[in-house]
PDB file of C-alpha atoms in Angstrom:
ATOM      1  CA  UNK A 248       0.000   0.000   0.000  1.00  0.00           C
ATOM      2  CA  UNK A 249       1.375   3.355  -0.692  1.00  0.00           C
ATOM      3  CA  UNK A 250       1.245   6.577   1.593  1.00  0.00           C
ATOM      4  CA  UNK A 251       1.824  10.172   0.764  1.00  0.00           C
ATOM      5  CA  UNK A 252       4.330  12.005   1.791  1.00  0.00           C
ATOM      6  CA  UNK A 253       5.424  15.431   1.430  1.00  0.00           C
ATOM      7  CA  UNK A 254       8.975  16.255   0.987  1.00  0.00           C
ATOM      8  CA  UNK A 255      11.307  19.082   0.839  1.00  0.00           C
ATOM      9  CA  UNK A 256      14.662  20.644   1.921  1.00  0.00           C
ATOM     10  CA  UNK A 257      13.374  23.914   3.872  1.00  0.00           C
ATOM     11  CA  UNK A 258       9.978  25.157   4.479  1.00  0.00           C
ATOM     12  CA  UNK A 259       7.403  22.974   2.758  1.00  0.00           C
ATOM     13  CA  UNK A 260       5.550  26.519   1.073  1.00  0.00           C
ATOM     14  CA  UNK A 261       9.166  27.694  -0.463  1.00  0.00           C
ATOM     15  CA  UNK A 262       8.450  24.223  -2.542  1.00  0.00           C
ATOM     16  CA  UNK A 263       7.047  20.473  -1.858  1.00  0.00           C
ATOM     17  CA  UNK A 264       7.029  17.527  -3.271  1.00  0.00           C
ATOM     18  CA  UNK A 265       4.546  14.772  -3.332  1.00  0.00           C
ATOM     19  CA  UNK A 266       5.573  11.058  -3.460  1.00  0.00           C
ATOM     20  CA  UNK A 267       3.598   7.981  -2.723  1.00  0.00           C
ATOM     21  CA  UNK A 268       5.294   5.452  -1.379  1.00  0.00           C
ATOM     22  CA  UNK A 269       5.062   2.414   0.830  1.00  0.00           C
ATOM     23  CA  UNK A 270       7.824   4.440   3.656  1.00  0.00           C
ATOM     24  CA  UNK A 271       9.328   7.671   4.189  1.00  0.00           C
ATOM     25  CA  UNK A 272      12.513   6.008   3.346  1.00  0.00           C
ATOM     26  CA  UNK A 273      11.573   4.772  -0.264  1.00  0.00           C
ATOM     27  CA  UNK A 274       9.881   8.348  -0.699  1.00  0.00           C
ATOM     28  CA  UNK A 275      12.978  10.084   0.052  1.00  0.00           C
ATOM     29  CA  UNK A 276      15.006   8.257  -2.221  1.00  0.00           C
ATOM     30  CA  UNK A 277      12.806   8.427  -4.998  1.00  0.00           C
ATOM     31  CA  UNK A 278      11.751  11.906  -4.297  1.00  0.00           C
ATOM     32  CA  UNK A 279      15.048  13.517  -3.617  1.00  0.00           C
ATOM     33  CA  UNK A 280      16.048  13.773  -7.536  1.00  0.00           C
ATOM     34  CA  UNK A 281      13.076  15.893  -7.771  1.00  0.00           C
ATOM     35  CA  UNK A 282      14.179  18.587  -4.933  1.00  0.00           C
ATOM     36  CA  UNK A 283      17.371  18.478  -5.890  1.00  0.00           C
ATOM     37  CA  UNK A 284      16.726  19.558  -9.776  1.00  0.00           C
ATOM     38  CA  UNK A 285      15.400  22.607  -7.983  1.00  0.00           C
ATOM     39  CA  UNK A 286      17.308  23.818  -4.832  1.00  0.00           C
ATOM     40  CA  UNK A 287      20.621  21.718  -5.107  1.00  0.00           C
ATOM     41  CA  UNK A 288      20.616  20.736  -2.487  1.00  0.00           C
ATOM     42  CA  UNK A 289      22.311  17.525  -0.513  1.00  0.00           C
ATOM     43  CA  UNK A 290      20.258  14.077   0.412  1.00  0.00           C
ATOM     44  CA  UNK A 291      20.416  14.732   3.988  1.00  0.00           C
ATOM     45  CA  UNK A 292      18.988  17.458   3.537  1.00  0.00           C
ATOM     46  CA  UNK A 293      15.665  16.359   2.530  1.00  0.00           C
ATOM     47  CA  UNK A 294      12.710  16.500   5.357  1.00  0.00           C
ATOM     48  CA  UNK A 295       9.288  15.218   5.163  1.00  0.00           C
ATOM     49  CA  UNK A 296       6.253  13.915   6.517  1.00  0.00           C
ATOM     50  CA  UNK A 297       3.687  11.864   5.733  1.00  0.00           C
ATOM     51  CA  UNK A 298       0.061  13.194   4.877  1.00  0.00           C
ATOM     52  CA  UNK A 299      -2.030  11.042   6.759  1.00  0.00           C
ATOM     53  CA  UNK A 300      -5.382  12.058   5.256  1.00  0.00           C
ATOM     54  CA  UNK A 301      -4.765  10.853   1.856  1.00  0.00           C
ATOM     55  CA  UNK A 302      -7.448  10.283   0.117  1.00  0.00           C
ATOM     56  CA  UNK A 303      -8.289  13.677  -1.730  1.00  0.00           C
ATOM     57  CA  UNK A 304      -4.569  13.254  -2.824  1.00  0.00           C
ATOM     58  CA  UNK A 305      -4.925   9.438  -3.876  1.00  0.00           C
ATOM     59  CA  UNK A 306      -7.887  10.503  -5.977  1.00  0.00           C
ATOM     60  CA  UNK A 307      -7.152  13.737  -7.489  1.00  0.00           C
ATOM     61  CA  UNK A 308      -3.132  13.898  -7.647  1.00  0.00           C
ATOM     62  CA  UNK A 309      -1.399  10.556  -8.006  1.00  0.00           C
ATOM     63  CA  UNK A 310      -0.889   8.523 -10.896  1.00  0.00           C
ATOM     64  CA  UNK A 311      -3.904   6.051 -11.056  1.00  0.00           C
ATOM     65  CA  UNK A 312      -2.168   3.447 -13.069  1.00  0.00           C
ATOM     66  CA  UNK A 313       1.110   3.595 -10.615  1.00  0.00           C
ATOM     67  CA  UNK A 314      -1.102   3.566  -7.596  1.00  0.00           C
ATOM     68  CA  UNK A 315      -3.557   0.549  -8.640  1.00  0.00           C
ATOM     69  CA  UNK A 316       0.550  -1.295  -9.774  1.00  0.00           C
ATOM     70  CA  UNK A 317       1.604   0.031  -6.460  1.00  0.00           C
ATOM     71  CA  UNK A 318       4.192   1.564  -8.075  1.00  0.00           C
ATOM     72  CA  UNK A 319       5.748   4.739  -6.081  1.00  0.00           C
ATOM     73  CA  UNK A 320       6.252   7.378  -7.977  1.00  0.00           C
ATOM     74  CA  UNK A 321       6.811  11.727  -7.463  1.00  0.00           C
ATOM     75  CA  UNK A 322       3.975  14.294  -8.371  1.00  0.00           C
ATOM     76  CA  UNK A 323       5.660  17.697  -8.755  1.00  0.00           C
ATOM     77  CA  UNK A 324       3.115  19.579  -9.340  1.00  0.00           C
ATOM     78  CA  UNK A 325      -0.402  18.410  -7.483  1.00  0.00           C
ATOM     79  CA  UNK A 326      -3.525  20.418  -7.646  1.00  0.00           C
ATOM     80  CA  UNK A 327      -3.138  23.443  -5.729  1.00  0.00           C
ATOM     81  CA  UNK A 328      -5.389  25.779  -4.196  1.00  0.00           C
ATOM     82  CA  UNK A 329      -6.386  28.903  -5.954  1.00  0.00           C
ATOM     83  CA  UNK A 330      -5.598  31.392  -3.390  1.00  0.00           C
ATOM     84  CA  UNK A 331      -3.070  29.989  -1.102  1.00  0.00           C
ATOM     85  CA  UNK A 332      -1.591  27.685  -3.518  1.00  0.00           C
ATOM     86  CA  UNK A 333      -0.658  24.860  -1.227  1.00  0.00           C
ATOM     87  CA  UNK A 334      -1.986  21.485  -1.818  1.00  0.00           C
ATOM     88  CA  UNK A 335      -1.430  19.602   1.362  1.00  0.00           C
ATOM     89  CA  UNK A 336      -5.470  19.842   1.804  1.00  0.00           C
ATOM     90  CA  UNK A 337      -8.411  18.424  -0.462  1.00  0.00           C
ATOM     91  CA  UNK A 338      -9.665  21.425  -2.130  1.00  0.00           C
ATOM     92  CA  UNK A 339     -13.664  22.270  -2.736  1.00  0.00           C
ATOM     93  CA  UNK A 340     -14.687  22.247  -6.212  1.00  0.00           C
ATOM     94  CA  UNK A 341     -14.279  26.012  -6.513  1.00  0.00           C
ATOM     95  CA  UNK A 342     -10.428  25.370  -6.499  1.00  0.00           C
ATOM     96  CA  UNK A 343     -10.094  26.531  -3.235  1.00  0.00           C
ATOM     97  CA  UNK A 344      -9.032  24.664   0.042  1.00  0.00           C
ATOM     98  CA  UNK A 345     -11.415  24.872   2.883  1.00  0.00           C
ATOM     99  CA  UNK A 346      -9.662  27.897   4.735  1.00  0.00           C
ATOM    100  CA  UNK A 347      -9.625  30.282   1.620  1.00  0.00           C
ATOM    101  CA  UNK A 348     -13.215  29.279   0.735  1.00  0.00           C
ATOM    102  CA  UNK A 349     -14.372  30.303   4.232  1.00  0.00           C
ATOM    103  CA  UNK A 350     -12.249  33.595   3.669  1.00  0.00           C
ATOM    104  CA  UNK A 351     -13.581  34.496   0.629  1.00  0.00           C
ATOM    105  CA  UNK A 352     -17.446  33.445   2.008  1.00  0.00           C
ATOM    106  CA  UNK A 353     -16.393  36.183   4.840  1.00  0.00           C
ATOM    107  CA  UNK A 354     -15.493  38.911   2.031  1.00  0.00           C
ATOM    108  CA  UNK A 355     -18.117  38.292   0.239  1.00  0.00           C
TER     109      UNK A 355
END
């Protein structure tokens, strides 16, 4: 079975990663090629976590083919949300996360 993960080498909103994976190991060695291309930045340096409430992410952002295989593989660019543009949420189908669509209900 394959989790999600989120990866990176600073602060996950300078830029993120998202790998699936059966264990943070295997997703930081098959995600770290991916940070690297854009920081340059050294394997230890990689941090992560793993997204617990995966299912929004499953559905919407991975590879379906890969997942069904089990097959880990990196998303580098997941759907995003249209104001904050982070994409560790499930976003509404307005584009928005659930934060920025109460905002924006607020404004309104």
């Amino acid at each position: 079975m394959l989790n999600a993960y989120m990866l990176h080498d600073g602060e996950p909103v300078d830029g993120a990663v998202l790998v699936f994976a059966p264990s943070f190991g295997e997703a930081k060695k098959i995600g770290y090629r991916t940070v690297r291309s854009w920081t340059d930045c050294e394997y230890i340096d990689i941090k992560g976590r793993r997204i617990w409430n995966d299912a929004w992410l499953k559905q919407h952002a991975a590879d379906q083919k890969k997942l069904a295989a089990g097959e880990p593989h990196v998303i580098d660019n997941p759907p995003t949300c249209k104001g904050c543009e982070l994409w560790h949420d499930e976003l509404e189908d307005s584009g928005y996360c659930e934060s920025c669509a109460e905002e924006r209900e607020e404004a309104a």
